Tab-separated table of C-alpha atoms and ligand atoms in Angstrom:
chain	number	residue	atom	x	y	z
V	1	UNK	CA	-0.361	-0.106	0.237
V	2	UNK	CA	2.583	2.415	1.046
V	3	UNK	CA	4.134	2.268	-2.461
V	4	UNK	CA	1.026	4.118	-4.494
V	5	UNK	CA	0.899	6.406	-1.805
V	6	UNK	CA	3.130	9.109	-3.320
V	7	UNK	CA	0.761	8.679	-6.581
V	8	UNK	CA	-1.924	9.229	-4.979
V	9	UNK	CA	-1.868	11.610	-2.981
V	10	UNK	CA	0.280	13.615	-6.271
V	11	UNK	CA	-3.398	13.069	-7.941
V	12	UNK	CA	-5.576	14.620	-5.171
V	13	UNK	CA	-3.779	17.565	-4.899
V	14	UNK	CA	-3.995	17.979	-8.650
V	15	UNK	CA	-8.024	17.364	-8.266
V	16	UNK	CA	-7.987	19.391	-5.649
V	17	UNK	CA	-6.751	22.764	-7.594
V	18	UNK	CA	-8.010	22.199	-10.872
V	19	UNK	CA	-11.809	24.019	-9.739
V	20	UNK	CA	-9.313	26.635	-7.986
V	21	UNK	CA	-8.006	27.472	-11.495
V	22	UNK	CA	-11.316	27.678	-13.479
V	23	UNK	CA	-12.557	31.192	-14.740
V	24	UNK	CA	-13.820	33.153	-12.317
V	25	UNK	CA	-12.405	32.329	-9.515
V	26	UNK	CA	-9.847	34.841	-7.537
V	27	UNK	CA	-6.885	32.980	-9.531
V	28	UNK	CA	-3.386	35.120	-9.691
V	29	UNK	CA	-3.231	34.109	-12.696
V	30	UNK	CA	-6.453	35.279	-13.537
V	31	UNK	CA	-4.741	38.859	-13.560
V	32	UNK	CA	-7.719	41.675	-14.042
V	33	UNK	CA	-4.426	45.102	-13.697
V	34	UNK	CA	-1.417	46.036	-15.059
V	35	UNK	CA	0.648	44.102	-11.418
V	36	UNK	CA	-1.110	41.448	-11.722
V	37	UNK	CA	-0.182	40.792	-14.831
V	38	UNK	CA	2.912	41.316	-13.921
V	39	UNK	CA	3.012	38.622	-11.362
V	40	UNK	CA	0.872	35.955	-14.145
V	41	UNK	CA	4.092	37.152	-16.581
V	42	UNK	CA	6.413	35.885	-14.569
V	43	UNK	CA	4.772	32.410	-12.733
V	44	UNK	CA	4.406	31.312	-16.291
V	45	UNK	CA	8.207	31.744	-17.018
V	46	UNK	CA	9.579	30.208	-13.835
V	47	UNK	CA	6.804	27.246	-15.010
V	48	UNK	CA	7.867	27.356	-18.605
V	49	UNK	CA	11.844	27.301	-17.455
V	50	UNK	CA	11.170	24.840	-14.300
V	51	UNK	CA	9.240	22.568	-17.234
V	52	UNK	CA	12.351	22.331	-19.019
V	53	UNK	CA	14.768	21.448	-15.901
V	54	UNK	CA	11.861	18.070	-14.702
V	55	UNK	CA	11.969	17.200	-18.504
V	56	UNK	CA	15.826	17.279	-18.473
V	57	UNK	CA	16.651	15.829	-15.276
V	58	UNK	CA	13.519	12.552	-16.247
V	59	UNK	CA	14.831	12.496	-19.760
V	60	UNK	CA	18.532	12.002	-18.455
V	61	UNK	CA	16.814	9.322	-15.656
V	62	UNK	CA	15.584	7.439	-18.074
V	63	UNK	CA	19.215	7.870	-20.194
V	64	UNK	CA	21.118	5.984	-17.727
V	65	UNK	CA	18.386	2.985	-17.054
V	66	UNK	CA	18.042	2.681	-20.254
V	67	UNK	CA	21.533	1.585	-21.011
V	68	UNK	CA	22.478	0.480	-18.029
V	69	UNK	CA	19.058	-2.011	-18.651
V	70	UNK	CA	21.431	-2.864	-21.706
V	71	UNK	CA	24.077	-3.743	-19.485
V	72	UNK	CA	27.602	-2.121	-20.504
V	73	UNK	CA	29.080	0.791	-18.249
V	74	UNK	CA	26.618	3.306	-16.277
V	75	UNK	CA	28.337	5.819	-17.207
V	76	UNK	CA	31.245	7.231	-19.954
V	77	UNK	CA	34.348	7.995	-17.767
V	78	UNK	CA	35.264	11.573	-20.029
V	79	UNK	CA	31.740	12.262	-21.061
V	80	UNK	CA	30.227	12.018	-17.525
V	81	UNK	CA	32.374	14.584	-15.930
V	82	UNK	CA	31.817	17.697	-18.148
V	83	UNK	CA	27.916	16.650	-17.679
V	84	UNK	CA	28.090	17.504	-14.032
V	85	UNK	CA	29.874	20.568	-14.777
V	86	UNK	CA	27.590	21.545	-17.464
V	87	UNK	CA	25.003	20.239	-16.221
V	88	UNK	CA	25.420	21.347	-12.567
V	89	UNK	CA	27.471	23.744	-12.795
V	90	UNK	CA	26.959	26.300	-16.090
V	91	UNK	CA	23.222	25.837	-16.677
V	92	UNK	CA	22.126	26.139	-12.614
V	93	UNK	CA	23.721	29.189	-12.114
V	94	UNK	CA	22.543	30.527	-15.890
V	95	UNK	CA	19.549	29.942	-14.852
V	96	UNK	CA	19.211	31.117	-11.173
V	97	UNK	CA	20.355	34.188	-12.564
V	98	UNK	CA	18.508	34.359	-15.093
V	99	UNK	CA	15.523	34.039	-13.020
V	100	UNK	CA	17.341	36.745	-9.948
V	101	UNK	CA	17.573	39.401	-12.915
V	102	UNK	CA	13.593	39.332	-14.286
V	103	UNK	CA	12.060	38.227	-11.238
V	104	UNK	CA	14.323	41.692	-9.607
V	105	UNK	CA	12.884	43.523	-12.857
V	106	UNK	CA	9.025	42.629	-12.407
V	107	UNK	CA	9.818	43.310	-8.797
V	108	UNK	CA	10.837	46.969	-9.453
V	109	UNK	CA	7.793	47.530	-11.713
V	110	UNK	CA	4.871	47.044	-9.417
V	111	UNK	CA	6.925	48.659	-6.953
V	112	UNK	CA	6.864	51.667	-8.915
V	113	UNK	CA	5.738	55.228	-7.143
V	114	UNK	CA	2.140	56.670	-7.878
V	115	UNK	CA	1.435	59.588	-9.278
V	116	UNK	CA	0.546	62.504	-6.551
V	117	UNK	CA	-2.877	62.562	-7.559
V	118	UNK	CA	-3.846	58.545	-7.666
V	119	UNK	CA	-6.899	58.136	-5.232
V	120	UNK	CA	-5.598	57.327	-2.247
V	121	UNK	CA	-7.232	54.540	0.448
V	122	UNK	CA	-6.064	53.691	4.454
V	123	UNK	CA	-7.220	49.934	3.868
V	124	UNK	CA	-6.422	48.452	7.705
V	125	UNK	CA	-6.663	45.163	9.116
V	126	UNK	CA	-8.864	43.801	12.551
V	127	UNK	CA	-9.255	40.694	13.975
V	128	UNK	CA	-11.442	39.509	11.197
V	129	UNK	CA	-12.643	41.976	8.707
V	130	UNK	CA	-10.920	44.931	6.588
V	131	UNK	CA	-12.338	48.900	8.121
V	132	UNK	CA	-11.706	50.971	4.562
V	133	UNK	CA	-11.781	54.997	4.470
V	134	UNK	CA	-10.651	58.195	1.806
V	135	UNK	CA	-9.692	60.559	3.765
V	136	UNK	CA	-10.525	62.889	0.415
V	137	UNK	CA	-13.805	61.877	-0.467
V	138	UNK	CA	-14.723	61.827	3.928
V	139	UNK	CA	-16.118	57.763	3.629
V	140	UNK	CA	-15.681	54.898	6.015
V	141	UNK	CA	-16.496	51.341	4.446
V	142	UNK	CA	-15.693	48.280	5.840
V	143	UNK	CA	-15.072	44.681	3.572
V	144	UNK	CA	-15.880	46.391	0.522
V	145	UNK	CA	-13.668	48.256	-1.712
V	146	UNK	CA	-14.924	50.232	-4.266
V	147	UNK	CA	-12.165	51.365	-7.089
V	148	UNK	CA	-12.679	52.686	-10.385
V	149	UNK	CA	-10.993	51.117	-13.470
V	150	UNK	CA	-8.057	52.353	-15.098
V	151	UNK	CA	-6.827	53.856	-13.007
V	152	UNK	CA	-4.034	53.548	-10.024
V	153	UNK	CA	-5.033	53.288	-6.340
V	154	UNK	CA	-3.143	53.877	-3.681
V	155	UNK	CA	-3.205	51.388	-0.529
V	156	UNK	CA	-1.357	52.892	3.209
V	157	UNK	CA	-1.734	49.651	4.625
V	158	UNK	CA	-1.646	49.311	9.074
V	159	UNK	CA	-3.243	47.137	11.186
V	160	UNK	CA	-5.327	48.076	14.419
V	161	UNK	CA	-4.066	45.068	15.968
V	162	UNK	CA	-1.820	41.802	14.894
V	163	UNK	CA	-0.156	41.282	11.419
V	164	UNK	CA	-2.535	40.943	8.950
V	165	UNK	CA	-1.409	40.431	4.857
V	166	UNK	CA	-3.732	41.925	1.762
V	167	UNK	CA	-3.652	39.787	-1.097
V	168	UNK	CA	-6.363	40.076	-4.423
V	169	UNK	CA	-4.826	37.609	-6.677
V	170	UNK	CA	-6.343	39.527	-9.729
V	171	UNK	CA	-5.285	42.682	-9.410
V	172	UNK	CA	-1.652	42.966	-6.325
V	173	UNK	CA	0.922	41.065	-4.959
V	174	UNK	CA	0.725	40.434	-1.578
V	175	UNK	CA	1.383	42.952	0.831
V	176	UNK	CA	2.257	42.551	4.787
V	177	UNK	CA	0.090	44.476	7.569
V	178	UNK	CA	2.719	45.305	10.297
V	179	UNK	CA	1.834	46.917	13.729
V	180	UNK	CA	3.202	50.353	13.756
V	181	UNK	CA	4.266	50.550	10.103
V	182	UNK	CA	1.995	51.902	7.277
V	183	UNK	CA	3.070	49.542	3.856
V	184	UNK	CA	1.849	51.636	0.352
V	185	UNK	CA	0.899	49.661	-2.360
V	186	UNK	CA	-0.960	50.450	-6.091
V	187	UNK	CA	-3.911	48.136	-7.585
V	188	UNK	CA	-5.650	48.969	-10.493
V	189	UNK	CA	-8.065	47.268	-12.458
V	190	UNK	CA	-8.589	47.776	-15.836
V	191	UNK	CA	-11.911	45.325	-15.724
V	192	UNK	CA	-15.306	46.325	-14.196
V	193	UNK	CA	-15.602	43.351	-11.967
V	194	UNK	CA	-15.830	42.039	-8.568
V	195	UNK	CA	-12.292	40.877	-7.190
V	196	UNK	CA	-12.216	38.307	-4.172
V	197	UNK	CA	-9.812	39.481	-1.463
V	198	UNK	CA	-8.420	37.745	1.241
V	199	UNK	CA	-5.999	37.887	4.068
V	200	UNK	CA	-2.890	36.323	3.328
V	201	UNK	CA	-1.412	35.828	7.050
V	202	UNK	CA	-1.987	34.129	9.203
V	203	UNK	CA	-3.763	35.927	12.632
V	204	UNK	CA	-6.312	34.086	13.882
V	205	UNK	CA	-8.829	31.792	14.865
V	206	UNK	CA	-10.648	33.415	11.975
V	207	UNK	CA	-8.071	34.062	9.582
V	208	UNK	CA	-9.768	31.717	7.377
V	209	UNK	CA	-12.740	34.454	6.538
V	210	UNK	CA	-11.277	37.707	6.937
V	211	UNK	CA	-12.179	38.246	2.832
V	212	UNK	CA	-13.125	41.406	1.010
V	213	UNK	CA	-14.043	42.297	-2.327
V	214	UNK	CA	-12.877	45.386	-4.760
V	215	UNK	CA	-15.754	46.849	-6.675
V	216	UNK	CA	-13.432	47.952	-9.695
V	217	UNK	CA	-16.474	50.438	-10.985
V	218	UNK	CA	-16.494	53.339	-14.429
V	219	UNK	CA	-15.433	56.269	-13.004
V	220	UNK	CA	-18.663	57.834	-13.279
V	221	UNK	CA	-20.494	55.192	-11.382
V	222	UNK	CA	-17.080	55.242	-8.977
V	223	UNK	CA	-17.989	58.719	-8.355
V	224	UNK	CA	-21.881	58.619	-8.072
V	225	UNK	CA	-21.373	55.917	-5.171
V	226	UNK	CA	-18.976	58.312	-3.544
V	227	UNK	CA	-21.616	60.777	-3.684
V	228	UNK	CA	-23.793	58.474	-1.475
V	229	UNK	CA	-21.637	56.663	1.154
V	230	UNK	CA	-19.598	60.663	1.831
V	231	UNK	CA	-23.582	61.240	2.958
V	232	UNK	CA	-25.708	60.491	6.118
V	233	UNK	CA	-27.966	57.594	5.126
V	234	UNK	CA	-31.781	58.761	4.952
V	235	UNK	CA	-34.403	59.187	7.740
V	236	UNK	CA	-35.103	56.403	9.143
V	237	UNK	CA	-39.276	56.077	8.750
V	238	UNK	CA	-42.344	53.192	10.925
V	239	UNK	CA	-40.117	50.256	11.698
V	240	UNK	CA	-36.824	51.591	10.557
V	241	UNK	CA	-37.417	54.023	13.446
V	242	UNK	CA	-38.135	51.459	15.837
V	243	UNK	CA	-34.572	49.587	14.746
V	244	UNK	CA	-32.983	53.562	15.435
V	245	UNK	CA	-34.090	53.253	18.145
V	246	UNK	CA	-32.509	49.985	19.194
V	247	UNK	CA	-29.555	50.235	18.030
V	248	UNK	CA	-29.068	53.984	20.148
V	249	UNK	CA	-29.879	51.965	22.850
V	250	UNK	CA	-28.470	48.295	22.757
V	251	UNK	CA	-24.416	47.575	23.339
V	252	UNK	CA	-24.046	48.045	19.467
V	253	UNK	CA	-22.814	51.779	19.735
V	254	UNK	CA	-20.560	50.420	21.667
V	255	UNK	CA	-18.839	48.818	19.112
V	256	UNK	CA	-20.088	50.850	15.853
V	257	UNK	CA	-20.453	54.232	14.500
V	258	UNK	CA	-23.450	55.143	12.458
V	259	UNK	CA	-22.793	58.334	10.952
V	260	UNK	CA	-26.020	60.922	12.026
V	261	UNK	CA	-25.976	59.428	14.875
V	262	UNK	CA	-24.534	59.903	18.647
V	263	UNK	CA	-23.012	55.936	17.532
V	264	UNK	CA	-19.379	57.218	16.479
V	265	UNK	CA	-17.404	54.192	17.936
V	266	UNK	CA	-14.869	52.447	16.014
V	267	UNK	CA	-13.566	48.688	16.848
V	268	UNK	CA	-16.286	47.534	14.661
V	269	UNK	CA	-17.355	48.104	11.026
V	270	UNK	CA	-18.757	51.029	10.055
V	271	UNK	CA	-22.292	50.574	9.158
V	272	UNK	CA	-23.628	54.468	7.936
V	273	UNK	CA	-24.511	52.045	4.482
V	274	UNK	CA	-24.130	48.651	5.832
V	275	UNK	CA	-27.658	48.658	3.990
V	276	UNK	CA	-25.156	48.114	-0.182
V	277	UNK	CA	-22.488	46.303	0.920
V	278	UNK	CA	-22.754	42.912	-0.031
V	279	UNK	CA	-21.844	40.278	2.505
V	280	UNK	CA	-21.439	40.132	6.444
V	281	UNK	CA	-18.953	39.612	9.276
V	282	UNK	CA	-16.152	39.364	6.194
V	283	UNK	CA	-17.384	38.350	3.254
V	284	UNK	CA	-18.862	35.035	5.914
V	285	UNK	CA	-22.542	35.614	4.505
V	286	UNK	CA	-24.393	37.424	2.162
V	287	UNK	CA	-26.160	40.337	3.138
V	288	UNK	CA	-29.265	39.184	3.676
V	289	UNK	CA	-32.040	40.076	6.403
V	290	UNK	CA	-32.200	36.891	7.821
V	291	UNK	CA	-28.157	36.283	7.818
V	292	UNK	CA	-28.067	39.537	9.075
V	293	UNK	CA	-30.860	38.474	12.254
V	294	UNK	CA	-29.480	35.024	12.577
V	295	UNK	CA	-25.290	37.164	12.576
V	296	UNK	CA	-27.327	39.465	15.489
V	297	UNK	CA	-28.101	36.872	17.539
V	298	UNK	CA	-25.277	34.764	17.568
V	299	UNK	CA	-21.802	35.519	15.650
V	300	UNK	CA	-20.187	33.271	17.670
V	301	UNK	CA	-22.366	30.426	16.336
V	302	UNK	CA	-21.294	31.808	12.769
V	303	UNK	CA	-18.216	33.164	12.657
V	304	UNK	CA	-16.435	31.191	16.192
V	305	UNK	CA	-13.523	33.769	17.626
V	306	UNK	CA	-15.739	36.526	15.720
V	307	UNK	CA	-15.440	39.515	18.035
V	308	UNK	CA	-18.698	40.946	18.507
V	309	UNK	CA	-20.521	39.656	21.113
V	310	UNK	CA	-24.308	38.450	21.174
V	311	UNK	CA	-26.963	40.918	20.758
V	312	UNK	CA	-30.097	40.248	23.746
V	313	UNK	CA	-33.143	41.945	22.079
V	314	UNK	CA	-36.003	40.533	21.863
V	315	UNK	CA	-37.657	38.690	18.461
V	316	UNK	CA	-39.980	42.228	17.899
V	317	UNK	CA	-36.432	44.604	17.985
V	318	UNK	CA	-34.730	42.529	16.396
V	319	UNK	CA	-36.608	42.399	13.111
V	320	UNK	CA	-37.205	46.227	13.583
V	321	UNK	CA	-32.936	46.130	13.969
V	322	UNK	CA	-32.970	43.840	11.000
V	323	UNK	CA	-34.873	46.831	9.087
V	324	UNK	CA	-33.256	49.735	10.304
V	325	UNK	CA	-29.605	48.508	9.560
V	326	UNK	CA	-30.769	47.432	6.481
V	327	UNK	CA	-32.709	50.380	5.390
V	328	UNK	CA	-28.768	51.955	5.532
V	329	UNK	CA	-28.182	52.300	1.599
J	1	CUA	CU1	-5.921	38.728	9.068
J	1	CUA	CU2	-5.016	36.607	8.244
């Protein structure tokens, strides 16, 4: 049985990788922006070189085996030494130097400084969600980053607690968010679309559910999004107004902010335009009233370890609260 284990593992690994390579997945091999295109190009360059090396090694192995089977000396002495020098020293030196030069060239290209008029965002990693601030536009959101297409966007990446890593495989390289330091990175999307991002540095229990969406829109759509997001939401009416009272008299206000109300805490995501977001709890659930009720009642049941405590509210109050939050467009 043991001798079959390695090939079986390889087949299983290949089967697991196949869905990840299908179109539309957040794969670095489906680049949608200039930096990701460079990374993709470098990946394929390395892949073909590695494949060439693999083919030569396997070819020589088979050649050796074949010659041995036929009987006779396995390696001719004089030729053998030359082959060792050529294939064991000269060829690896050339290949590794080439890879080093090409990697440095690409690293340099994607680290180019941003133009001074680039849109600048602050993205702050938290256990386990993403705070997103547009300082010039006075917009604060969470777990969703809207950007205009075709323009480089400068990100200032920092953390509120431990080390996280910002990664949108289809748009950018990974950049760590390190306590006490702000890292800079450019992202750019060439086409409108929704690109999934993921924390790429193990940061605790819910690292896997620390995900986000980059929503790339045409510049005019982006501008209208900014206009809406920079205003307080419309005042609630009916059941939503009751929901607002529930919100303001509950423990929600100790962590969350909603513009236009007295809630201004910053420990949890800003909820000013919560109803306009696609997901809840850092891309853990689609943002629907049912999912939101479940989340408010029992965050730990959905995302064990999440820092949000369960809210103690009666069913009718919960319903009003959900109506209010979902109405914050
Ligand atoms: Cu944050 Cu992993």
